[in-house]
Amino acid sequence: MKPADKKAYDKDYALAKKTGKPFFPYAIFKDTIVAGLTIVGIIVLAIVVKVEVGEPVNAATTDFVPRPEWYFYFAFELLKIFANQDVLTPVIMATFMVPNILIILLVVWPFIDRGPERRIWKRPFAMGMIVLVTGFLCYTTYLGAKTPAGVSSQGLPVSGLDEAGTAGMQVFMDNGCGSCHMVAGVGAPGPGPDLTNFGSKGWDEAKQIAWLKAPNPPMPSYASLPPADLEALATFVNGLGTKYK
Amino acid sequence: MTTKDIGPKNPVQKSADATIDYVDERSGVKTGTRWFLFRNIPEGTSWYQTLGFTAMVVFGMQAITGIILAMYYVPDTRGGAYESIQRITEEVTWGWLVRGMHKWGASVMIIVVFLHMARVFIWGAYKYPRELTWVTGAFLLLLTMFMGLTGYLLVWDQKAYWATVVAVNIFASAPIVGPYIGDILRAGPEFGPATLSRFYSIHMLVIPGAIATFIGLHLYFIVRLGISEPPWSKRRLRIERDEEDARREAARERAKALPGAVTYPATWPVKAEEGVR
Ligand code: HEM
């Protein structure tokens, strides 16, 4: 805003205040009603939808579903969007670049949009932005809510399993790998990449085990699995799409 | 201020008045409160402007229910955390309600804060002179989300544990500083007992302190600058209409002053202006 615009605003606002009404009781009245209803709503929700106690933590072997609270679903979906792309170093994009750009934009927004205009219909760009961002957040939250909470332990639709492969598949399912990775259409479509054709990468067992023990974030480490399980898991994953289709 | 003996006869009332005067003389609370409550706000102040206050009240409720939960919660991974949550939910009198309110309160607070921010954004209420009010608000949004993140782990069940492992890994994936942030959050290279204590103290001391501080700053700005007027307030619309009328009137006058312009409809000032050229 130019100095003249600032002065005009100050003058106009002073006038609005002079011809206004006192904070108490006018604003306090509305505030109290809305806040009161909100608290009542929270109490009703707490009574109707009771909190639960989940399964106790078992850090070693798990059938886990790394699902965050609903208000972080959008971040998980962001991970999924980038997980299956080999460009732009996906993890950095999804977990670092994009969120930080959004956060910086949020904080400095008033220093970007500095025009004096306040009328809604005269600010199409700002309105477009908020519709876009809100739409994106709602849509990704919806996607996150839709993702099945667990992955069935019925087995994966892969054939050609030998003894090692079967054991590996069992480890794969017991440890909830499927809640981040998809294999032949089964499992969650992210945040991890689809592993259906992983075998075509030609990793050897040592490389796979090293990865499982110390993967790139956000994948958790599986260093706590017994060595035999790790070996079976490595064999299974390295054979996906080649030996086991 | 001296109390003259013309006030109420009731000695209780009299001594209460005297006490208030005594405190006000030294602290200015009475004057301050009066100034705060009876300052003017614009005429058209609307229901949309109740969301910030609502966020504050929900935060207060979270603080109270949180304090009650802290009386029973044991931040110990080796048989304590999970069991104490179980006890709160199943045994403690009203425990399920307090925990339920705290959990739902978190979701509601996120929604209310987001709606409040949307209101501010749509109204352009972040513009001069309220830029810094927005900046403090943006930090409040981030802090509120961090509350959710750190609180989630405390129940120490499978879902919470693994979601938090992934979340911390996300922080740790940042270039350069990431590994350090990861170590700080985890209290070491591994997830374990120390991690839970750390999250507990961040969740109930560090972030609430920061939120309270930022709410204080936020309120200071709001009271100092005054709450903005709805862009469609009656007063604004009247001014805009008057301005528009004046503009048309001026154009009409200009058109009239020139020869030949009278043949153009006076209600189309733009056309009239073009016509005389
Ligand atoms: C814990 C979160 C928050 C609390 C407790 C809070 C509290 C308040 C209160 C009580 C007001 C007075 C007017 C109203 O109620 O609308 C207000 C105004 C304001 N808030 Fe917040 N707020 C929070 C978050 C935010 C966020 C996330 C933003 C934006 C990024 C923000 C930006 C503003 C601005 C710019 C105003 C001045 C608006 C005006 O004068 O019309 N606040 N806030």
XYZ file of C-alpha atoms and ligand atoms in Angstrom:
565
model
C 0.000 0.000 0.000
C 1.117 3.473 -0.772
C 1.344 5.996 2.085
C -1.747 7.756 0.762
C -3.709 4.484 0.844
C -2.549 3.838 4.402
C -3.652 7.279 5.491
C -6.997 6.831 3.779
C -7.471 3.491 5.519
C -6.532 4.871 8.930
C -8.953 7.726 8.486
C -11.759 5.480 7.316
C -11.181 3.020 10.145
C -11.106 5.776 12.753
C -14.485 6.855 11.443
C -15.826 3.309 11.577
C -14.705 3.099 15.168
C -16.159 6.464 16.101
C -19.558 5.576 14.693
C -19.271 2.045 16.107
C -20.509 0.421 19.277
C -18.754 -0.855 22.392
C -16.957 -4.215 22.419
C -18.905 -5.109 25.543
C -21.621 -6.296 25.242
C -21.985 -6.425 21.453
C -18.961 -8.497 20.390
C -18.754 -10.416 23.669
C -22.361 -11.485 23.237
C -21.760 -13.129 19.868
C -18.389 -14.520 20.948
C -19.912 -16.192 23.989
C -22.707 -17.800 22.008
C -20.441 -19.273 19.323
C -17.747 -20.405 21.761
C -20.372 -21.869 24.088
C -22.036 -23.820 21.292
C -18.641 -25.099 20.183
C -17.812 -26.398 23.653
C -21.246 -28.014 23.923
C -20.624 -29.602 20.519
C -17.296 -31.017 21.711
C -18.914 -32.496 24.819
C -21.684 -34.052 22.739
C -19.121 -35.539 20.343
C -17.130 -36.919 23.272
C -20.258 -38.576 24.667
C -21.585 -39.919 21.377
C -18.340 -41.065 19.770
C -16.383 -42.528 22.649
C -12.582 -42.621 22.595
C -11.018 -46.007 22.217
C -7.897 -47.674 23.453
C -5.914 -49.158 20.570
C -3.497 -52.052 20.406
C -0.441 -51.635 22.642
C 2.805 -50.753 20.885
C 4.839 -53.614 19.593
C 7.954 -52.214 18.018
C 9.369 -55.558 16.872
C 6.714 -57.250 14.818
C 3.712 -55.401 13.664
C 0.614 -55.329 11.620
C 0.795 -51.615 11.694
C -1.033 -48.939 9.826
C 0.900 -45.715 9.974
C -2.161 -43.543 9.862
C -1.873 -40.064 11.316
C -4.697 -37.934 12.662
C -7.053 -36.823 9.933
C -5.603 -33.324 9.787
C -2.321 -34.749 8.547
C -3.891 -36.891 5.841
C -3.066 -34.212 3.279
C 0.637 -34.587 4.094
C 0.445 -38.360 3.662
C -1.345 -37.930 0.356
C 1.371 -35.536 -0.722
C 3.880 -38.293 -0.003
C 1.858 -40.675 -2.151
C 1.705 -38.236 -5.032
C 5.474 -38.043 -5.149
C 6.198 -41.648 -4.120
C 5.664 -43.186 -7.540
C 7.678 -40.686 -9.486
C 11.364 -41.040 -10.033
C 11.846 -37.407 -10.889
C 12.673 -34.450 -8.702
C 13.994 -36.566 -5.829
C 10.471 -37.327 -4.656
C 10.967 -37.571 -0.918
C 12.641 -34.200 -0.682
C 9.907 -32.676 -2.808
C 7.042 -34.102 -0.791
C 8.450 -33.834 2.685
C 10.612 -30.775 2.437
C 10.147 -28.502 -0.538
C 6.389 -28.466 -0.874
C 5.456 -28.116 2.819
C 8.095 -25.501 3.458
C 7.081 -23.448 0.461
C 3.488 -23.606 1.685
C 4.485 -22.607 5.220
C 6.588 -19.691 4.006
C 3.773 -18.545 1.724
C 1.372 -18.713 4.652
C 3.586 -16.647 6.937
C 4.568 -13.958 4.435
C 1.255 -13.712 2.585
C 0.413 -10.189 3.873
C 3.706 -8.953 2.441
C 2.869 -10.426 -0.965
C -0.693 -9.177 -1.266
C -0.386 -5.550 -0.265
C -3.045 -3.861 -2.354
C -5.575 -1.644 -0.588
C -8.572 -3.519 -1.985
C -10.611 -5.451 0.589
C -13.788 -6.184 -1.317
C -14.162 -9.876 -2.063
C -15.339 -9.566 -5.636
C -12.477 -7.211 -6.478
C -9.770 -9.712 -5.459
C -10.182 -12.630 -7.860
C -6.587 -13.836 -7.459
C -6.713 -14.137 -3.669
C -10.121 -15.777 -3.824
C -8.870 -18.196 -6.466
C -5.954 -19.094 -4.207
C -8.107 -19.873 -1.192
C -10.573 -21.908 -3.224
C -7.684 -23.858 -4.734
C -5.906 -24.500 -1.434
C -9.096 -25.378 0.451
C -10.191 -27.640 -2.387
C -6.827 -29.387 -2.398
C -6.875 -29.876 1.376
C -10.450 -31.202 1.367
C -9.771 -33.533 -1.540
C -6.548 -35.008 -0.118
C -8.160 -35.366 3.319
C -11.012 -37.215 1.659
C -8.555 -39.475 -0.172
C -6.761 -40.171 3.092
C -10.009 -40.987 4.861
C -10.985 -43.344 2.068
C -7.775 -45.393 2.203
C -8.563 -48.663 3.962
C -7.225 -48.713 7.489
C -5.719 -52.163 7.245
C -4.474 -54.536 4.597
C -5.992 -57.973 4.526
C -3.677 -60.778 5.538
C -5.148 -63.149 2.981
C -1.984 -63.167 0.944
C -0.819 -61.271 -2.081
C -1.815 -62.155 -5.645
C 1.633 -63.276 -6.749
C 2.443 -66.663 -8.186
C 5.602 -68.685 -8.492
C 6.316 -68.531 -4.781
C 8.934 -71.005 -3.598
C 9.638 -71.696 0.056
C 11.751 -68.585 0.580
C 9.232 -66.478 -1.298
C 6.334 -67.697 0.821
C 8.225 -67.002 4.025
C 9.166 -63.550 2.727
C 5.580 -62.760 1.809
C 4.506 -63.707 5.333
C 7.085 -61.317 6.811
C 5.931 -58.654 4.354
C 2.348 -58.966 5.554
C 3.091 -59.406 9.243
C 5.008 -56.179 9.296
C 2.433 -54.118 7.521
C 4.623 -53.255 4.535
C 1.370 -53.261 2.587
C 0.086 -50.237 4.470
C 2.597 -48.132 2.542
C 3.419 -50.228 -0.544
C 1.221 -51.801 -3.157
C 2.009 -55.206 -4.648
C -0.006 -56.377 -7.661
C -2.849 -54.070 -6.784
C -3.057 -55.047 -3.108
C -2.066 -52.655 -0.345
C -2.054 -48.926 0.070
C -0.992 -46.842 -2.941
C 1.612 -45.037 -0.874
C 3.329 -43.256 0.772
C 5.842 -45.845 -0.449
C 6.288 -46.732 -4.132
C 4.508 -49.624 -5.830
C 6.678 -52.729 -5.500
C 4.961 -54.958 -8.073
C 7.957 -54.862 -10.411
C 10.687 -54.216 -7.916
C 12.657 -57.253 -9.057
C 13.473 -55.558 -12.344
C 15.837 -53.256 -10.457
C 18.166 -56.196 -9.915
C 19.118 -55.526 -6.303
C 21.039 -58.276 -4.539
C 20.158 -59.562 -1.100
C 22.852 -57.624 0.746
C 21.720 -54.350 -0.802
C 18.097 -55.050 0.070
C 18.908 -55.973 3.668
C 21.016 -52.868 4.067
C 18.084 -50.830 2.762
C 15.573 -52.494 5.100
C 17.835 -51.766 8.034
C 18.425 -48.137 7.114
C 15.933 -46.945 4.492
C 15.390 -43.424 3.321
C 12.819 -41.606 5.374
C 9.928 -41.644 5.857
C 10.130 -45.447 5.702
C 10.885 -46.842 9.166
C 13.862 -49.071 9.838
C 13.385 -52.817 10.112
C 16.718 -53.467 11.783
C 14.892 -55.079 14.695
C 13.614 -58.006 12.616
C 15.373 -61.366 13.095
C 18.078 -61.952 10.432
C 16.194 -64.912 8.959
C 13.099 -62.777 8.437
C 15.165 -60.040 6.837
C 16.707 -62.514 4.419
C 13.347 -63.992 3.455
C 11.871 -60.517 3.035
C 14.793 -59.436 0.843
C 14.434 -62.509 -1.351
C 10.710 -61.901 -1.716
C 10.967 -58.222 -2.561
C 13.910 -58.679 -4.929
C 11.966 -61.320 -6.832
C 8.768 -59.319 -7.302
C 7.843 -59.063 -10.951
C 10.632 -61.381 -12.027
C 10.500 -64.649 -10.051
C 7.229 -63.902 -8.309
C 4.598 -62.394 -10.549
C -9.239 7.882 44.276
C -10.598 8.470 47.756
C -13.791 6.810 48.842
C -16.158 9.471 50.046
C -18.702 8.300 52.532
C -21.725 8.747 50.319
C -21.694 5.211 48.919
C -23.716 2.204 50.011
C -24.473 1.706 53.667
C -23.798 -2.011 53.531
C -20.386 -2.483 55.170
C -19.572 -5.525 53.017
C -20.210 -3.606 49.828
C -18.302 -0.665 51.202
C -15.217 -2.672 52.014
C -15.427 -4.453 48.642
C -15.493 -1.076 46.887
C -12.617 0.112 48.990
C -10.604 -3.005 48.119
C -11.233 -2.586 44.402
C -10.252 1.068 44.608
C -7.131 0.160 46.541
C -6.068 -2.376 43.898
C -7.003 -0.072 41.036
C -5.000 2.778 42.495
C -1.880 0.637 42.296
C -2.531 -1.545 39.235
C -5.028 0.277 37.067
C -7.065 -2.912 36.534
C -10.414 -1.174 36.838
C -9.453 1.533 34.396
C -7.795 -1.009 32.131
C -10.735 -3.397 32.132
C -13.106 -0.548 31.479
C -10.965 0.657 28.610
C -10.759 -2.873 27.204
C -14.472 -3.654 27.459
C -15.916 -0.330 26.381
C -13.592 0.492 23.503
C -15.512 0.907 20.283
C -15.639 -1.632 17.484
C -17.085 -0.979 14.024
C -20.852 -1.053 13.824
C -21.121 -4.017 11.446
C -18.883 -6.432 13.379
C -20.256 -9.828 12.440
C -20.687 -13.431 13.549
C -17.716 -14.432 11.409
C -15.549 -12.482 13.822
C -16.315 -14.823 16.709
C -14.067 -17.618 15.467
C -10.822 -16.283 16.928
C -12.366 -16.012 20.363
C -13.804 -19.504 19.934
C -10.342 -20.867 19.088
C -9.065 -19.261 22.272
C -11.827 -20.800 24.383
C -11.205 -24.244 22.880
C -7.510 -23.822 23.661
C -8.509 -23.021 27.250
C -10.628 -26.152 27.366
C -7.720 -28.199 26.019
C -5.520 -26.773 28.770
C -8.003 -27.715 31.500
C -8.784 -31.214 30.214
C -5.063 -31.682 29.534
C -4.171 -30.816 33.122
C -6.716 -33.348 34.370
C -5.320 -36.026 32.036
C -1.787 -35.242 33.221
C -2.873 -36.105 36.759
C -3.389 -39.718 35.692
C -1.082 -40.170 32.723
C 2.277 -41.913 33.188
C 4.782 -41.185 30.414
C 6.538 -44.513 30.718
C 6.911 -46.886 27.798
C 7.765 -49.883 29.970
C 4.267 -50.514 31.219
C 2.756 -47.193 32.150
C 1.776 -44.995 29.268
C -0.570 -47.384 27.518
C -1.909 -48.761 30.798
C -2.570 -45.316 32.219
C -4.535 -44.357 29.097
C -6.502 -47.549 29.534
C -7.147 -46.687 33.178
C -8.257 -43.149 32.309
C -10.629 -44.474 29.685
C -12.061 -47.381 31.629
C -11.710 -46.749 35.363
C -11.222 -43.127 36.328
C -14.526 -41.360 37.062
C -15.478 -39.257 34.023
C -12.063 -40.166 32.611
C -13.519 -41.279 29.284
C -15.317 -37.932 29.008
C -12.252 -35.837 29.782
C -10.151 -37.831 27.348
C -12.914 -37.675 24.749
C -13.203 -33.913 25.117
C -9.452 -33.503 24.808
C -9.306 -35.647 21.695
C -12.314 -34.088 19.983
C -11.222 -30.657 21.161
C -8.004 -31.086 19.198
C -9.872 -31.745 15.954
C -12.354 -28.967 16.581
C -9.576 -26.520 17.383
C -7.861 -27.266 14.068
C -11.141 -26.682 12.215
C -11.975 -23.494 14.114
C -8.497 -22.050 13.613
C -8.636 -22.873 9.915
C -12.064 -21.263 9.531
C -10.859 -18.211 11.451
C -7.909 -17.938 9.108
C -10.175 -18.334 6.084
C -12.362 -15.506 7.384
C -9.327 -13.255 7.825
C -8.091 -14.180 4.373
C -11.383 -13.671 2.565
C -11.915 -10.292 4.198
C -8.405 -9.121 3.426
C -8.112 -8.445 7.171
C -4.391 -9.252 6.980
C -3.728 -6.044 5.059
C -2.294 -2.860 6.491
C -2.072 -2.374 9.432
C -2.722 -5.996 10.491
C 0.145 -7.818 8.749
C 1.853 -8.810 11.976
C -1.418 -10.025 13.472
C -1.500 -12.472 10.571
C 2.116 -13.536 11.102
C 1.520 -14.323 14.781
C -1.655 -16.141 13.704
C 0.237 -18.227 11.146
C 2.577 -19.381 13.907
C -0.472 -20.253 16.008
C -1.753 -22.487 13.223
C 1.578 -24.302 12.954
C 1.825 -24.662 16.729
C -1.713 -26.027 16.906
C -0.790 -28.683 14.345
C 2.339 -29.561 16.323
C 0.119 -30.047 19.355
C -1.790 -32.670 17.398
C 1.394 -34.352 16.230
C 3.034 -34.605 19.649
C -0.171 -35.532 21.468
C -0.901 -38.414 19.139
C 2.117 -40.409 20.318
C 1.241 -40.182 24.021
C -1.481 -42.851 23.927
C 1.310 -45.213 22.878
C -0.740 -47.587 20.786
C 0.247 -49.157 17.482
C -1.381 -46.562 15.268
C 0.079 -43.658 17.168
C 3.508 -45.190 17.413
C 3.938 -45.989 13.741
C 2.365 -42.796 12.488
C 4.770 -40.861 14.660
C 7.749 -42.937 13.501
C 6.864 -41.948 9.947
C 6.256 -38.315 10.899
C 9.593 -38.016 12.668
C 11.276 -39.675 9.674
C 9.722 -36.989 7.511
C 11.337 -34.273 9.625
C 14.597 -36.191 9.569
C 14.578 -36.273 5.775
C 15.165 -32.532 5.505
C 18.525 -31.698 3.984
C 21.408 -30.759 6.305
C 19.477 -30.040 9.521
C 17.096 -32.999 9.156
C 19.178 -35.613 10.987
C 19.687 -33.253 13.916
C 15.970 -32.484 14.119
C 15.288 -36.215 14.032
C 17.700 -36.837 16.902
C 16.214 -33.978 18.906
C 12.651 -35.241 18.446
C 13.551 -38.846 19.170
C 15.922 -37.942 22.001
C 18.526 -40.109 20.279
C 18.886 -42.282 17.205
C 16.088 -44.676 18.206
C 12.471 -44.439 19.206
C 12.146 -45.377 22.860
C 11.311 -44.368 26.416
C 13.199 -41.086 26.118
C 11.216 -40.235 22.988
C 7.939 -40.511 24.859
C 9.145 -38.300 27.719
C 10.368 -35.786 25.194
C 7.099 -35.702 23.300
C 5.245 -35.430 26.605
C 7.194 -32.396 27.713
C 6.968 -30.789 24.272
C 3.234 -31.455 24.192
C 2.405 -30.165 27.638
C 5.035 -27.540 28.338
C 6.879 -26.241 25.296
C 4.091 -25.807 22.758
C 1.357 -24.647 25.158
C 3.800 -22.044 26.448
C 4.519 -20.934 22.905
C 0.810 -20.866 22.032
C -0.027 -18.811 25.117
C 2.766 -16.370 24.232
C 1.604 -16.043 20.639
C -2.037 -15.652 21.680
C -0.854 -12.829 23.940
C 0.941 -11.140 21.032
C -2.007 -11.781 18.723
C -4.411 -10.170 21.196
C -2.103 -7.232 21.764
C -2.147 -6.487 18.046
C -5.894 -7.003 17.790
C -6.715 -4.647 20.649
C -4.175 -2.090 19.561
C -5.231 -2.021 15.916
C -8.922 -2.680 16.421
C -10.950 -5.406 14.787
C -11.438 -4.861 11.077
C -14.736 -3.875 9.569
C -16.588 -6.318 7.288
C -15.841 -5.299 3.683
C -19.588 -5.237 3.055
C -20.600 -3.280 6.162
C -23.502 -0.882 5.682
C -21.180 2.038 6.267
C -18.700 0.886 3.611
C -21.438 0.169 1.088
C -22.885 3.628 1.674
C -19.495 5.230 1.141
C -18.932 3.222 -2.014
C -22.337 4.185 -3.341
C -21.713 7.833 -2.561
C -18.346 7.686 -4.282
C -19.885 6.081 -7.311
C -22.642 8.702 -7.422
C -20.119 11.490 -7.095
C -18.060 10.032 -9.909
C -21.062 9.830 -12.205
C -22.189 13.282 -11.231
C -18.775 14.700 -12.031
C -18.724 12.954 -15.394
C -22.176 14.266 -16.152
C -21.171 17.801 -15.226
C -18.130 17.583 -17.409
C -20.198 16.272 -20.293
C -22.778 19.014 -19.867
C -20.145 21.713 -19.869
C -19.144 20.748 -23.387
C -21.184 21.668 -26.466
C -23.078 18.869 -28.204
C -22.899 16.488 -25.273
C -26.510 16.924 -24.172
C -27.667 14.513 -26.843
C -26.064 11.611 -25.004
C -27.965 9.872 -22.232
C -26.721 11.358 -18.998
C -26.968 7.991 -17.224
C -24.077 6.638 -19.312
C -21.272 8.822 -18.097
C -18.600 6.750 -19.795
C -20.297 6.908 -23.163
C -20.860 10.614 -22.713
C -17.203 11.158 -22.037
C -16.226 9.204 -25.115
C -18.800 11.053 -27.168
C -17.359 14.450 -26.661
C -13.931 13.522 -27.792
C -4.825 -20.553 18.204
C -5.159 -19.857 17.159
C -5.757 -18.452 17.116
C -6.397 -17.710 18.088
C -6.692 -18.113 19.523
C -6.754 -16.450 17.482
C -7.462 -15.428 18.138
C -7.950 -14.287 17.504
C -8.944 -13.400 18.028
C -9.641 -13.527 19.374
C -9.152 -12.418 17.092
C -10.189 -11.284 17.176
C -11.151 -11.291 16.017
C -11.803 -12.593 15.686
O -12.133 -13.335 16.603
O -11.954 -12.877 14.472
C -8.241 -12.666 16.007
C -8.071 -11.846 14.902
C -7.135 -12.066 13.889
N -6.450 -13.249 13.660
Fe -6.403 -14.812 14.919
N -6.303 -16.425 16.188
C -5.698 -17.625 15.920
C -5.143 -18.033 14.726
C -4.948 -17.198 13.638
C -4.393 -17.613 12.374
C -3.981 -19.031 12.017
C -4.323 -16.479 11.588
C -3.787 -16.338 10.175
C -2.771 -16.933 9.700
C -4.843 -15.371 12.358
C -4.905 -14.053 11.928
C -5.668 -13.070 12.530
C -5.805 -11.706 12.050
C -5.082 -11.083 10.843
C -6.728 -11.083 12.895
C -7.239 -9.644 12.804
C -8.474 -9.714 11.985
C -9.305 -8.486 12.027
O -8.951 -7.503 12.679
O -10.356 -8.557 11.384
N -5.230 -15.851 13.584
N -7.530 -13.824 16.264
